[in-house]
CSV table of C-alpha atoms and ligand atoms in Angstrom, one decimal:
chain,number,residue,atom,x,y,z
A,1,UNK,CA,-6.4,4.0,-35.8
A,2,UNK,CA,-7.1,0.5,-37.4
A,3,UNK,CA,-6.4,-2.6,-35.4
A,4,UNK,CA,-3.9,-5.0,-36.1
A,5,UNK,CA,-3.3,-8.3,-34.7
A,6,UNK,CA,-1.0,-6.7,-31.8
A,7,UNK,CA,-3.8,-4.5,-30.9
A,8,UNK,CA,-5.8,-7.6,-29.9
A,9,UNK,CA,-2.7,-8.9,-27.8
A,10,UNK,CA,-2.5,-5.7,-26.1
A,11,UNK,CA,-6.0,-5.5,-24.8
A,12,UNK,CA,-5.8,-9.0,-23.7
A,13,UNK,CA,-2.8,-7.7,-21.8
A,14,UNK,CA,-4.7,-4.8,-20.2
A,15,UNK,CA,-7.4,-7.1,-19.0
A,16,UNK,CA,-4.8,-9.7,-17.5
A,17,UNK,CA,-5.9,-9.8,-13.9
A,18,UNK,CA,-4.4,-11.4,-11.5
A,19,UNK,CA,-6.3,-14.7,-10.1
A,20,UNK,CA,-5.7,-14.9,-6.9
A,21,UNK,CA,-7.1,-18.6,-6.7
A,22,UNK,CA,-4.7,-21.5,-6.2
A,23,UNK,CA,-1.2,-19.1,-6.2
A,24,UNK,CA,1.1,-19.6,-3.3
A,25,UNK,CA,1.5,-17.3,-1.4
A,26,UNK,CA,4.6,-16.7,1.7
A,27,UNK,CA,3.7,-14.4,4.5
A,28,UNK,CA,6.3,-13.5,7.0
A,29,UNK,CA,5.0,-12.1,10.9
A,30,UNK,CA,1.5,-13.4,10.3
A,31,UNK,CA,1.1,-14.2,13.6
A,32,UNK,CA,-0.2,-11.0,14.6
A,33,UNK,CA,-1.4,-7.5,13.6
A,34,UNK,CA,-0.8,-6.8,9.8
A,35,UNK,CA,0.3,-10.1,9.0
A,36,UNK,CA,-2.6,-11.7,10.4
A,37,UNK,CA,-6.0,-9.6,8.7
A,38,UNK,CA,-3.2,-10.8,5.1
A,39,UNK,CA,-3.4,-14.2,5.9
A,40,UNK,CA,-7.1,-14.3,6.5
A,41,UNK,CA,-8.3,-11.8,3.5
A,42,UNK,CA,-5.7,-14.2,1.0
A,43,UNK,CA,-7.2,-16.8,2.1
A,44,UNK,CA,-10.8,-16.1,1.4
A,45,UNK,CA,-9.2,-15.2,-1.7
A,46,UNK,CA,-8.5,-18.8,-2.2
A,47,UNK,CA,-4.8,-18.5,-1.7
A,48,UNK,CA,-2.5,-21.4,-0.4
A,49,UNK,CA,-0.3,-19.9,2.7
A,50,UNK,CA,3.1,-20.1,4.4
A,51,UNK,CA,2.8,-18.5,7.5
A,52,UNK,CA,5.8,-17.6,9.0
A,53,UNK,CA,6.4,-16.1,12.7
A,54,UNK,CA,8.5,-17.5,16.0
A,55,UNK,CA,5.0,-17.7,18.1
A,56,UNK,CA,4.0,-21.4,17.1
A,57,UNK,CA,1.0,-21.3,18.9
A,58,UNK,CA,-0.3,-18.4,17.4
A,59,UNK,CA,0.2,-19.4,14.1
A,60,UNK,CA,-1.6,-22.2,14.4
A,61,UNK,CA,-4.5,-20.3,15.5
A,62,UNK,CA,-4.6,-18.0,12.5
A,63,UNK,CA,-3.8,-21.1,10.2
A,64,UNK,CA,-7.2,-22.9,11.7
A,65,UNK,CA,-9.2,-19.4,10.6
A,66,UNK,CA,-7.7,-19.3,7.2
A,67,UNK,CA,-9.0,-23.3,7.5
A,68,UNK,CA,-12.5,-22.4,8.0
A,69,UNK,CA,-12.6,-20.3,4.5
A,70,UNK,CA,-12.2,-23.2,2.1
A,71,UNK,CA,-11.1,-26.7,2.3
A,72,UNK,CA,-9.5,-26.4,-1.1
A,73,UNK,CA,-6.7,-24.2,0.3
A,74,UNK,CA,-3.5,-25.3,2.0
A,75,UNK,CA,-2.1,-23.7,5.1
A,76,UNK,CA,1.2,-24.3,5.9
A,77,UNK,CA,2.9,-23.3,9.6
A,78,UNK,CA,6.4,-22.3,9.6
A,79,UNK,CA,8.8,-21.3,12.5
A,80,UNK,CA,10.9,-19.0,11.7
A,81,UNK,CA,13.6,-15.9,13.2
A,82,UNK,CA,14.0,-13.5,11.0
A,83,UNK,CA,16.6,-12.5,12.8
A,84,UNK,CA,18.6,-15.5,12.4
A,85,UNK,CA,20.4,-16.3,9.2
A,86,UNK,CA,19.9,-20.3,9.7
A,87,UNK,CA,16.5,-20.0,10.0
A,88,UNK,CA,16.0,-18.1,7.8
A,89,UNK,CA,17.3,-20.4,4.9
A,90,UNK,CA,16.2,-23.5,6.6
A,91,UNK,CA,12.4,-21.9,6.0
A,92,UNK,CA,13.0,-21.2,2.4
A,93,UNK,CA,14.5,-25.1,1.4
A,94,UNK,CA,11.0,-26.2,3.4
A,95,UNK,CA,8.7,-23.5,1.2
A,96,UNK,CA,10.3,-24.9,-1.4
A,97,UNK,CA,9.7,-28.4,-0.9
A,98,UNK,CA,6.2,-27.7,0.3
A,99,UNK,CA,5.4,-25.1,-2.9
A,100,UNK,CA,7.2,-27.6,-5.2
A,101,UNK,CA,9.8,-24.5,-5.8
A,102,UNK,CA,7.2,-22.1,-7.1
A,103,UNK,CA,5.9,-19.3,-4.9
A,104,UNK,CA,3.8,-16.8,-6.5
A,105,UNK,CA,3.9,-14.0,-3.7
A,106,UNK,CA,6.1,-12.9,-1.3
A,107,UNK,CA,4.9,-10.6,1.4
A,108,UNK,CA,7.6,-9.2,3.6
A,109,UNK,CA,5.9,-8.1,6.4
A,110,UNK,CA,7.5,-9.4,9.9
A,111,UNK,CA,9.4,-6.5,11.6
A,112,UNK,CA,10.0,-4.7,14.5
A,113,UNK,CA,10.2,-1.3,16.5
A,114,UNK,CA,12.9,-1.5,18.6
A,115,UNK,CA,13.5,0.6,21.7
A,116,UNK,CA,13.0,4.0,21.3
A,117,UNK,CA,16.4,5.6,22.6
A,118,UNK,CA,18.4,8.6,21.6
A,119,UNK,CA,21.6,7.7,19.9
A,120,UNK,CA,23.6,8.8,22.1
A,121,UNK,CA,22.8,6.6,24.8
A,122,UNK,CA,25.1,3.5,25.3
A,123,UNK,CA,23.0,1.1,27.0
A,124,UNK,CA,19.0,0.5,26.6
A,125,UNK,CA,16.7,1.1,29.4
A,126,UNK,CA,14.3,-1.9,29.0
A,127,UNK,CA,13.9,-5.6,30.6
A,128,UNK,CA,17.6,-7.1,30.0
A,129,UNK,CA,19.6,-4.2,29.2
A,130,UNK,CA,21.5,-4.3,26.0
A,131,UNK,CA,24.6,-2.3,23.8
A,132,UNK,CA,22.6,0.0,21.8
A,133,UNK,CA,24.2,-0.8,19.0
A,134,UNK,CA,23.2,-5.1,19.5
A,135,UNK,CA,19.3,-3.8,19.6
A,136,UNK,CA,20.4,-1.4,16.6
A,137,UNK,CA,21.6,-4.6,14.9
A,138,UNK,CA,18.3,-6.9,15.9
A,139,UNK,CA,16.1,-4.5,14.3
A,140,UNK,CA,18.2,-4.6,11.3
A,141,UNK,CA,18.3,-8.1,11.1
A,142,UNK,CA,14.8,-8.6,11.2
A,143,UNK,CA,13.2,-5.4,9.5
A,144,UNK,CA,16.2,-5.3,6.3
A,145,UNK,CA,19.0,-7.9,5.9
A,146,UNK,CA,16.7,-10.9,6.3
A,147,UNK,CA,14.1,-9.5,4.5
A,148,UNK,CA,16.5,-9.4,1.7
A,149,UNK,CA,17.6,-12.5,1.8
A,150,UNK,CA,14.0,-14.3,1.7
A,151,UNK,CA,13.3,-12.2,-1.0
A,152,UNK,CA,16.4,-13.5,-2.6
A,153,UNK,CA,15.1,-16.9,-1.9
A,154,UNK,CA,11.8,-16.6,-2.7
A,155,UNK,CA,13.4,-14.8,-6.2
A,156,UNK,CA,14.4,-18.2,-7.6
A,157,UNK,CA,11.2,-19.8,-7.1
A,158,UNK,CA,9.3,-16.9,-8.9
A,159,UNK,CA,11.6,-17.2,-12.5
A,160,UNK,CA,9.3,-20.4,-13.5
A,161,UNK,CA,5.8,-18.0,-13.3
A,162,UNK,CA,5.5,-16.4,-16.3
A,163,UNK,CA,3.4,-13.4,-15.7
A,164,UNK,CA,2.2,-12.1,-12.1
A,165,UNK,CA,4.8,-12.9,-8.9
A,166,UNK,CA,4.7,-10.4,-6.8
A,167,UNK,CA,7.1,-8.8,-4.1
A,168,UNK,CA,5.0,-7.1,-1.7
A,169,UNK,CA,6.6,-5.0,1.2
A,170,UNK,CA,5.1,-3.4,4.3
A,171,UNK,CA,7.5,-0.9,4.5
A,172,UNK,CA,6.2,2.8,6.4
A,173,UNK,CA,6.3,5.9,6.0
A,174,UNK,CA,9.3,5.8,8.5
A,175,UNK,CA,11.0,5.7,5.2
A,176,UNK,CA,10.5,8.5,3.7
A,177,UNK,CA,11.1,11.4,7.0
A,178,UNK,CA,13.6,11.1,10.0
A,179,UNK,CA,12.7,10.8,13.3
A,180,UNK,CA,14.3,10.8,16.8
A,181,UNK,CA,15.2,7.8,19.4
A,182,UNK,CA,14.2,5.5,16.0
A,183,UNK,CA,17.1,5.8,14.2
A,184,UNK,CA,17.1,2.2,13.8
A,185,UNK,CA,13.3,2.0,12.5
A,186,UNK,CA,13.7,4.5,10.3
A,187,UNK,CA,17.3,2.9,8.8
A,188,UNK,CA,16.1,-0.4,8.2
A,189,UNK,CA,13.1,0.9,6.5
A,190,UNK,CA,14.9,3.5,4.3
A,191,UNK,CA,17.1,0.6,3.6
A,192,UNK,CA,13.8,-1.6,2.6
A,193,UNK,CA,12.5,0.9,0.0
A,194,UNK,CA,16.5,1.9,-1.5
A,195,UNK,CA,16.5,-2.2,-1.7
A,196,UNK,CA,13.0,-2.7,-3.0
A,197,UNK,CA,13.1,0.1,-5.7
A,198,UNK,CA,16.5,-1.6,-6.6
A,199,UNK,CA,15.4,-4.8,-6.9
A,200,UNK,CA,12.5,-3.9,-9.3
A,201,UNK,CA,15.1,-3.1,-12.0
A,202,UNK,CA,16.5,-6.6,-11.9
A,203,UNK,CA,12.8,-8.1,-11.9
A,204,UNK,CA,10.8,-6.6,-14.0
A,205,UNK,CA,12.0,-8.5,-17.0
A,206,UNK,CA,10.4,-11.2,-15.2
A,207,UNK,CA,7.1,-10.0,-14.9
A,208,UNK,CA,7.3,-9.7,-11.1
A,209,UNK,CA,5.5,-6.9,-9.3
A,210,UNK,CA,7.3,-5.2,-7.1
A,211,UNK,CA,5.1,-2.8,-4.3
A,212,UNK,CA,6.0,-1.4,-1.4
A,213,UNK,CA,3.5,-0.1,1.2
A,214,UNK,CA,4.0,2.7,3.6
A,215,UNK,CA,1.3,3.3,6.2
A,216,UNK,CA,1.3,5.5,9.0
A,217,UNK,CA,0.1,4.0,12.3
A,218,UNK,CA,-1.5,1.2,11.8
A,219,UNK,CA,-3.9,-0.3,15.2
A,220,UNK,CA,-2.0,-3.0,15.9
A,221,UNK,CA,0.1,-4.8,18.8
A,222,UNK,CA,3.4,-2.7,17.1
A,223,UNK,CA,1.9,0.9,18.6
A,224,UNK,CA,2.6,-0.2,22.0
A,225,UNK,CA,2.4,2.6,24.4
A,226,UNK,CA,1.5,4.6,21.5
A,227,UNK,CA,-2.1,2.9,22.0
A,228,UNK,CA,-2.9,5.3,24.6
A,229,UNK,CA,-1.8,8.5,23.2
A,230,UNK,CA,-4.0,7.9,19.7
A,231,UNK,CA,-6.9,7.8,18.8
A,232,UNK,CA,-6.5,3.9,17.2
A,233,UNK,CA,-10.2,3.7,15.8
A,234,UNK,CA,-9.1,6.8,14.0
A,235,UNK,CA,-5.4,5.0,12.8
A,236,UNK,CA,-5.3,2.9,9.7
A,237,UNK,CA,-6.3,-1.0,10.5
A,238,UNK,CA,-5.1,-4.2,9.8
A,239,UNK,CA,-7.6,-4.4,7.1
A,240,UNK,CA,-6.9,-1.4,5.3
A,241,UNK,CA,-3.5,-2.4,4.5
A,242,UNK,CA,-4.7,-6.0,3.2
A,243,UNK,CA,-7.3,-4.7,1.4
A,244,UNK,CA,-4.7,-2.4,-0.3
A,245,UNK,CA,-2.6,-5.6,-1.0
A,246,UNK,CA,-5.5,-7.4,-3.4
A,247,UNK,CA,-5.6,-4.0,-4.9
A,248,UNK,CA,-2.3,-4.4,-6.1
A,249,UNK,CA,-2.3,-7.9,-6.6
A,250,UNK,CA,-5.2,-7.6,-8.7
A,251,UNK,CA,-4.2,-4.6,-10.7
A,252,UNK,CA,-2.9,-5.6,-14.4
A,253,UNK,CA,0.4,-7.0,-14.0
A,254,UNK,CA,1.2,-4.1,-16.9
A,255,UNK,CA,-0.2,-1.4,-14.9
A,256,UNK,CA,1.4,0.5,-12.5
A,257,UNK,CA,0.3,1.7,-9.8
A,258,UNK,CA,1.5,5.1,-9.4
A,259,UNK,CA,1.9,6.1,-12.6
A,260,UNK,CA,-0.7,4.3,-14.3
A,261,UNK,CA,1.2,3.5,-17.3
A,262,UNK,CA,0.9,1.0,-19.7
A,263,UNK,CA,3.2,-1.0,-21.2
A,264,UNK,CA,2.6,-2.5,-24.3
A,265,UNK,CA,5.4,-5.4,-24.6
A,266,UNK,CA,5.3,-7.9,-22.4
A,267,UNK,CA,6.7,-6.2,-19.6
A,268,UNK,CA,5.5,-5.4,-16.4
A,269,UNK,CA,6.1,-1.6,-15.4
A,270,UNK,CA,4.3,-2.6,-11.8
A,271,UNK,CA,6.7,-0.5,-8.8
A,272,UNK,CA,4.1,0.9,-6.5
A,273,UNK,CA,4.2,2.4,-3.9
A,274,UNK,CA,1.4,3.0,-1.6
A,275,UNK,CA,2.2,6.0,0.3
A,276,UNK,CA,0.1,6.1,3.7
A,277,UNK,CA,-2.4,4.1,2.9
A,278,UNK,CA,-6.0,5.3,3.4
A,279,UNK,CA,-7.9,4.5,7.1
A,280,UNK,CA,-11.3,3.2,7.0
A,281,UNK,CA,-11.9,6.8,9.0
A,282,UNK,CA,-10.4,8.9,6.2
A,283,UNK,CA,-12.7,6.9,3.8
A,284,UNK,CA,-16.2,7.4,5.5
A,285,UNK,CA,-15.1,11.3,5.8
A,286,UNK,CA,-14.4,11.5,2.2
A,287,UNK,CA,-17.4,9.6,1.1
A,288,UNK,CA,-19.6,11.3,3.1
A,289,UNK,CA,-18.4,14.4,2.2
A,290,UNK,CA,-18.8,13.5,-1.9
A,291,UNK,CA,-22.3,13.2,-0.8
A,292,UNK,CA,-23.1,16.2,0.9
A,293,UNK,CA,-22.5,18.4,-2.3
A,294,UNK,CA,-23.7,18.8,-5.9
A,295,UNK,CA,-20.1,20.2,-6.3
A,296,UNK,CA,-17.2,19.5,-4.0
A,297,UNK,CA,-14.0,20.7,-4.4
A,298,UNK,CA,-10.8,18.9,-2.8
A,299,UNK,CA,-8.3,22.1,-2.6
A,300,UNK,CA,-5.1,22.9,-0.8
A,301,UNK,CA,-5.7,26.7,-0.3
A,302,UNK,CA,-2.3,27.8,-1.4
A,303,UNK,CA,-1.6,25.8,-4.0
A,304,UNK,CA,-1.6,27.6,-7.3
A,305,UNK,CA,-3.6,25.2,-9.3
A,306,UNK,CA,-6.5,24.8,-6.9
A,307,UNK,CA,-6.0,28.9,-6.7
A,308,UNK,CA,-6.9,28.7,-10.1
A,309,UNK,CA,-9.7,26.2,-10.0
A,310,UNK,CA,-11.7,28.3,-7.2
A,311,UNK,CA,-11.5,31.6,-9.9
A,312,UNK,CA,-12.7,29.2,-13.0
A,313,UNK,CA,-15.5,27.2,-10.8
A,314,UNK,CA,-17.0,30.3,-8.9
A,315,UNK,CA,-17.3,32.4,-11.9
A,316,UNK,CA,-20.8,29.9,-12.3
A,317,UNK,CA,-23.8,30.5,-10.5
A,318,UNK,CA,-23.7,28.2,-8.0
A,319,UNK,CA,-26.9,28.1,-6.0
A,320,UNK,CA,-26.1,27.7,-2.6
A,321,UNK,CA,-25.3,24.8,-0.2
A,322,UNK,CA,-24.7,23.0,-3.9
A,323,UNK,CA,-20.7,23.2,-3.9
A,324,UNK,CA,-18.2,23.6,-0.7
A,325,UNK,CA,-14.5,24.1,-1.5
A,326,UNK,CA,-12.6,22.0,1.5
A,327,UNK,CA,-9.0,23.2,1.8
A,328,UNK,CA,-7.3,19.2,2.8
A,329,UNK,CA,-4.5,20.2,4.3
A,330,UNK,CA,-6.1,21.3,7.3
A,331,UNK,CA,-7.1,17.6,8.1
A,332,UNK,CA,-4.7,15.9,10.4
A,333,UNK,CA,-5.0,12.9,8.0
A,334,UNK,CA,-4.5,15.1,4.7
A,335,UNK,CA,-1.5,12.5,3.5
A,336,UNK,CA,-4.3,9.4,3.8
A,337,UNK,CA,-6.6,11.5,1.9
A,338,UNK,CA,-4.3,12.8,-1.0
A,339,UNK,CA,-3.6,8.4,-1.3
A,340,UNK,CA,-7.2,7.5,-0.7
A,341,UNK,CA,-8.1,10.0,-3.9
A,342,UNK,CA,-5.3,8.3,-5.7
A,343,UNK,CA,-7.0,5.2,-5.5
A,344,UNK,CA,-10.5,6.0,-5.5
A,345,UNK,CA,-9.9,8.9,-9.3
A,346,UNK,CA,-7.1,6.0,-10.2
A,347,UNK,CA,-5.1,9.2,-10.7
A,348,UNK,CA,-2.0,9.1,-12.4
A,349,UNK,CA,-0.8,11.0,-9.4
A,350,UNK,CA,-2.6,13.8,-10.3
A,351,UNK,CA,-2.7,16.7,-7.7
A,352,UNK,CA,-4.9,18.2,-6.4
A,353,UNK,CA,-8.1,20.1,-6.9
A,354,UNK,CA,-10.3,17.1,-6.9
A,355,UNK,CA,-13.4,18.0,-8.3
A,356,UNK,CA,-16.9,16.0,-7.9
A,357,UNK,CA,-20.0,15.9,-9.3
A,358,UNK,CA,-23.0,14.4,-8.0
A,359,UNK,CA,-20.8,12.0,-6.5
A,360,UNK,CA,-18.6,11.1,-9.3
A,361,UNK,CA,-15.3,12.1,-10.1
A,362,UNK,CA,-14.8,14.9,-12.6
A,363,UNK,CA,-11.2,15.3,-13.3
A,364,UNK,CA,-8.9,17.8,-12.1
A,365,UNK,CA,-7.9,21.8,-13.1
A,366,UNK,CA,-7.4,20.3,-16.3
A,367,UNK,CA,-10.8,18.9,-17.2
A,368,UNK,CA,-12.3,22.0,-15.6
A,369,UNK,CA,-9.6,24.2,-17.8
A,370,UNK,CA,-11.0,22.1,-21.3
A,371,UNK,CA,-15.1,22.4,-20.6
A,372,UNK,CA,-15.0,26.3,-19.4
A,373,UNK,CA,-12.2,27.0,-22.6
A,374,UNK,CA,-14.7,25.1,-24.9
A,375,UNK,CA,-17.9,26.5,-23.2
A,376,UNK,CA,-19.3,23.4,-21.7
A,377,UNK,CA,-18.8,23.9,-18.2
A,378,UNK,CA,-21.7,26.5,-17.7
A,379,UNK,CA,-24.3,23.7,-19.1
A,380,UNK,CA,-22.5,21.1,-17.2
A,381,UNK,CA,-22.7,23.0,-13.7
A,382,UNK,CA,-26.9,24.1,-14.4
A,383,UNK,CA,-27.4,20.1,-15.2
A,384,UNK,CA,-25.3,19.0,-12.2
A,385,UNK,CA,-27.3,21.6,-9.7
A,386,UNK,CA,-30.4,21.3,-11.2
A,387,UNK,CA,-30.2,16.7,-10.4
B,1,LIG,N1,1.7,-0.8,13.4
B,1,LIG,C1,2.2,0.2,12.8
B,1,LIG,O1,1.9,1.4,13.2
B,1,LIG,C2,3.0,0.1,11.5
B,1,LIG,C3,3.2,1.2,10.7
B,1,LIG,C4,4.0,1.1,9.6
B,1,LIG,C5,4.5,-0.1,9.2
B,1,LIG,N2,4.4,-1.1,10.1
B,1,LIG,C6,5.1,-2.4,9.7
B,1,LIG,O2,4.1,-3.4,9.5
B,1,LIG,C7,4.7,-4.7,9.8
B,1,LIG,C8,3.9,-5.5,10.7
B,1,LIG,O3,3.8,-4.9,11.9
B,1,LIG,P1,2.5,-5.0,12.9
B,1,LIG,O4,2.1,-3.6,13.1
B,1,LIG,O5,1.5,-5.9,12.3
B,1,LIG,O6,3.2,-5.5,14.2
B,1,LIG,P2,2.9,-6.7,15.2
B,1,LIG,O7,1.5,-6.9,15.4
B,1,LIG,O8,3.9,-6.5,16.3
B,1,LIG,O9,3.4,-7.9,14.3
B,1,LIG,C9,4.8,-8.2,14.0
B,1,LIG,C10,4.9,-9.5,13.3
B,1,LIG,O10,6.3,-9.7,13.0
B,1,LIG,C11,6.7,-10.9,13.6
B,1,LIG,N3,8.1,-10.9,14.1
B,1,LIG,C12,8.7,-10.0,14.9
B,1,LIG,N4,10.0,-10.4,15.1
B,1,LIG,C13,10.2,-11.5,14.4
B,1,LIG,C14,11.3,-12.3,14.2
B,1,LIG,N5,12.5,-12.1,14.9
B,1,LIG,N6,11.2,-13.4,13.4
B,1,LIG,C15,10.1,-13.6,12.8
B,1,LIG,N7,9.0,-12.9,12.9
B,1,LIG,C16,9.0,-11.8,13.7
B,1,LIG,C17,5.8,-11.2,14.8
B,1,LIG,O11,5.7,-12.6,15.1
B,1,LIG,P3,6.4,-13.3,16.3
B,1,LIG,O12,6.6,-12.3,17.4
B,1,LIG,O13,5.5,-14.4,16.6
B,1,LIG,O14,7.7,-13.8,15.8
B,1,LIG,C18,4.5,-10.6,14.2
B,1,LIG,O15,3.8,-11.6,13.5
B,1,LIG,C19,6.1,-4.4,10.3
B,1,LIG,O16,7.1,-4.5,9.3
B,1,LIG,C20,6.0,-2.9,10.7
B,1,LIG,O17,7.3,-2.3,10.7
B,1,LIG,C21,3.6,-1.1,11.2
């Protein structure tokens, strides 16, 4: 196919990173946990911050870190309840005074638990009893309705950037199952991703990324008593999660995520969402694994295409110890893996089998299909055991 002038323009487009240098950026519950391993990983990054919490005093500690990585940045401390409407707004007229009304990234992350009680108790059991329903409505507050209307807010500063605002969520995988005495947790953050996915049909037109993040548990303050019934070096950390913002914020603005499709006008086709993101645990396994083997399969044993990929693939001589077939969903963290894989093939969600060799990825049944249908695959299995 010849090129043309719009060919050119496209490429450019492909190749339009975001840099992260300079952009403001508004981070809400970055005084602890999550919030805080964003704030400090933007601003090596070279970001300007709003940090935004109730604890004052912590803020300021993790606004003196984010300090220490440049003295080009600026890090701004902001109170703020995001359970109270008032404060709230008053926080967005000071971001946009302080941001001279242009924010480049929003990340919604303040939220909380709640008490976990049945439903169909009346009262809670913890310090200061409260209705059900008032806690209920507290966790609401804070995890969905003012989370929607910063995001509002933030909104009208973002229409001035042309290409590469961002909405980014920390939603969970709460969102996507049921669970009991967390009927609130699991509402407000169903109600997060209906309202996210939503929203990214308004914005796109804008060229504003819209990404929602759904980890399991993550090793931070939030897991409470949970702390001593995991394993929390095996969990997903802090880090994980902020590392898996810059991957989205430095993905094409034309790219999405999930899908990996491109869009050649200039619209932004970025809705991801980052289903149980990977642990630093899951990530050494998988690694280490790729290693081990001239030939590693990633299989789920009943699944009919890895059913298939097993016949094709065995049908080689394969000396031994040079290819294992590992059957994923036998792993307690088989969800991180299937995500990790996602990110590390940048599959278009492509299922598994995941096939490597020598450490790189190969493709899936279907590459394996094409090379034993056109007779390559023998040739290709020799060279690969034979390195
Ligand atoms: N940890 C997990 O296992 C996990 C898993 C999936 C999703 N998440 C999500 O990740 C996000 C961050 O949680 P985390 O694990 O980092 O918990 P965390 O360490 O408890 O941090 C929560 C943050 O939210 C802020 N916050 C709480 N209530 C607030 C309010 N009324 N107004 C303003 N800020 C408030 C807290 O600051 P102040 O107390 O100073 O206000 C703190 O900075 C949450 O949305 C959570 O639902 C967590």
């Amino acid at each position: 196919m010849s090129s043309t002038a719009g060919d050119g323009d496209r490429n450019h487009l492909l190749l339009d990173k975001m840099d992260l240098k300079g952009k403001n950026i508004v981070i809400t519950g970055a005084s602890s946990g999550i919030g805080e391993h964003i704030a400090l990983t933007l601003a090596k990054e070279g970001c300007n911050l709003a940090l935004l919490a109730r604890t004052k005093s912590k803020l300021d500690q993790i606004a003196e870190k984010c300090r220490s990585s440049s003295s080009q940045i600026k890090i701004h401390v902001l109170q703020c309840d995001m359970s109270e409407k008032l404060s709230v707004d008053e926080t967005c007229k000071q971001i946009g005074s302080l941001f001279n009304n242009e924010v480049h990234v929003l990340i919604n992350n303040a939220g909380i638990m709640g008490e976990q009680i049945s439903s169909m108790e009346e009262k809670t059991k913890g310090d200061g009893e409260k209705d059900v329903v008032d806690m209920w409505e507290e966790v609401m507050m804070v995890n969905l309705v003012n989370l929607m209307r910063i995001t509002n807010r933030c909104l009208q500063f973002m229409k001035k950037i042309e290409h590469g605002a961002a909405i980014i969520t920390i939603s969970s995988v709460a969102a996507t199952m049921t669970g009991s005495n967390l009927s609130h947790y699991h509402a407000s953050k169903w109600g997060v991703n209906g309202f996210l996915g939503s929203i990214y049909e308004d914005v796109r037109q804008y060229g504003i990324k819209v990404c929602s993040i759904m980890p399991g548990m993550v090793n931070t303050p939030m897991l409470g008593d949970f702390m001593n019934k995991v394993h929390v070096e095996k969990c997903i950390q802090p880090d994980d999660i902020a590392q898996g913002i810059l991957y989205v914020l430095k993905t094409p603005y034309n790219i999405d995520n999930v899908l990996i499709k491109y869009s050649f006008k200039r619209q932004p086709v970025c809705y991801t969402i980052l289903n149980n993101i990977m642990s630093g645990y899951t990530k050494q396994f998988v690694e280490n694994k790729i290693k081990q083997r001239q030939i590693m399969m990633f299989s789920k044993s009943k699944d009919p295409d890895c059913i298939r990929a097993k016949q094709i693939i065995e049908q080689y001589q394969l000396p031994e110890g040079s290819y294992e077939c590992l059957d994923i969903e036998k792993r307690q963290d088989c969800r991180q893996m299937e995500n990790y894989f996602q990110i590390l093939c940048l599959t278009d969600r492509r299922k598994v089998p995941y096939f490597f060799f020598n450490g790189l990825y190969f493709g899936s049944l279907f590459e394996l299909n094409i090379c034993h249908q056109n007779g390559s695959l023998k040739q290709l299995v020799l060279d690969t055991c034979a390195s």
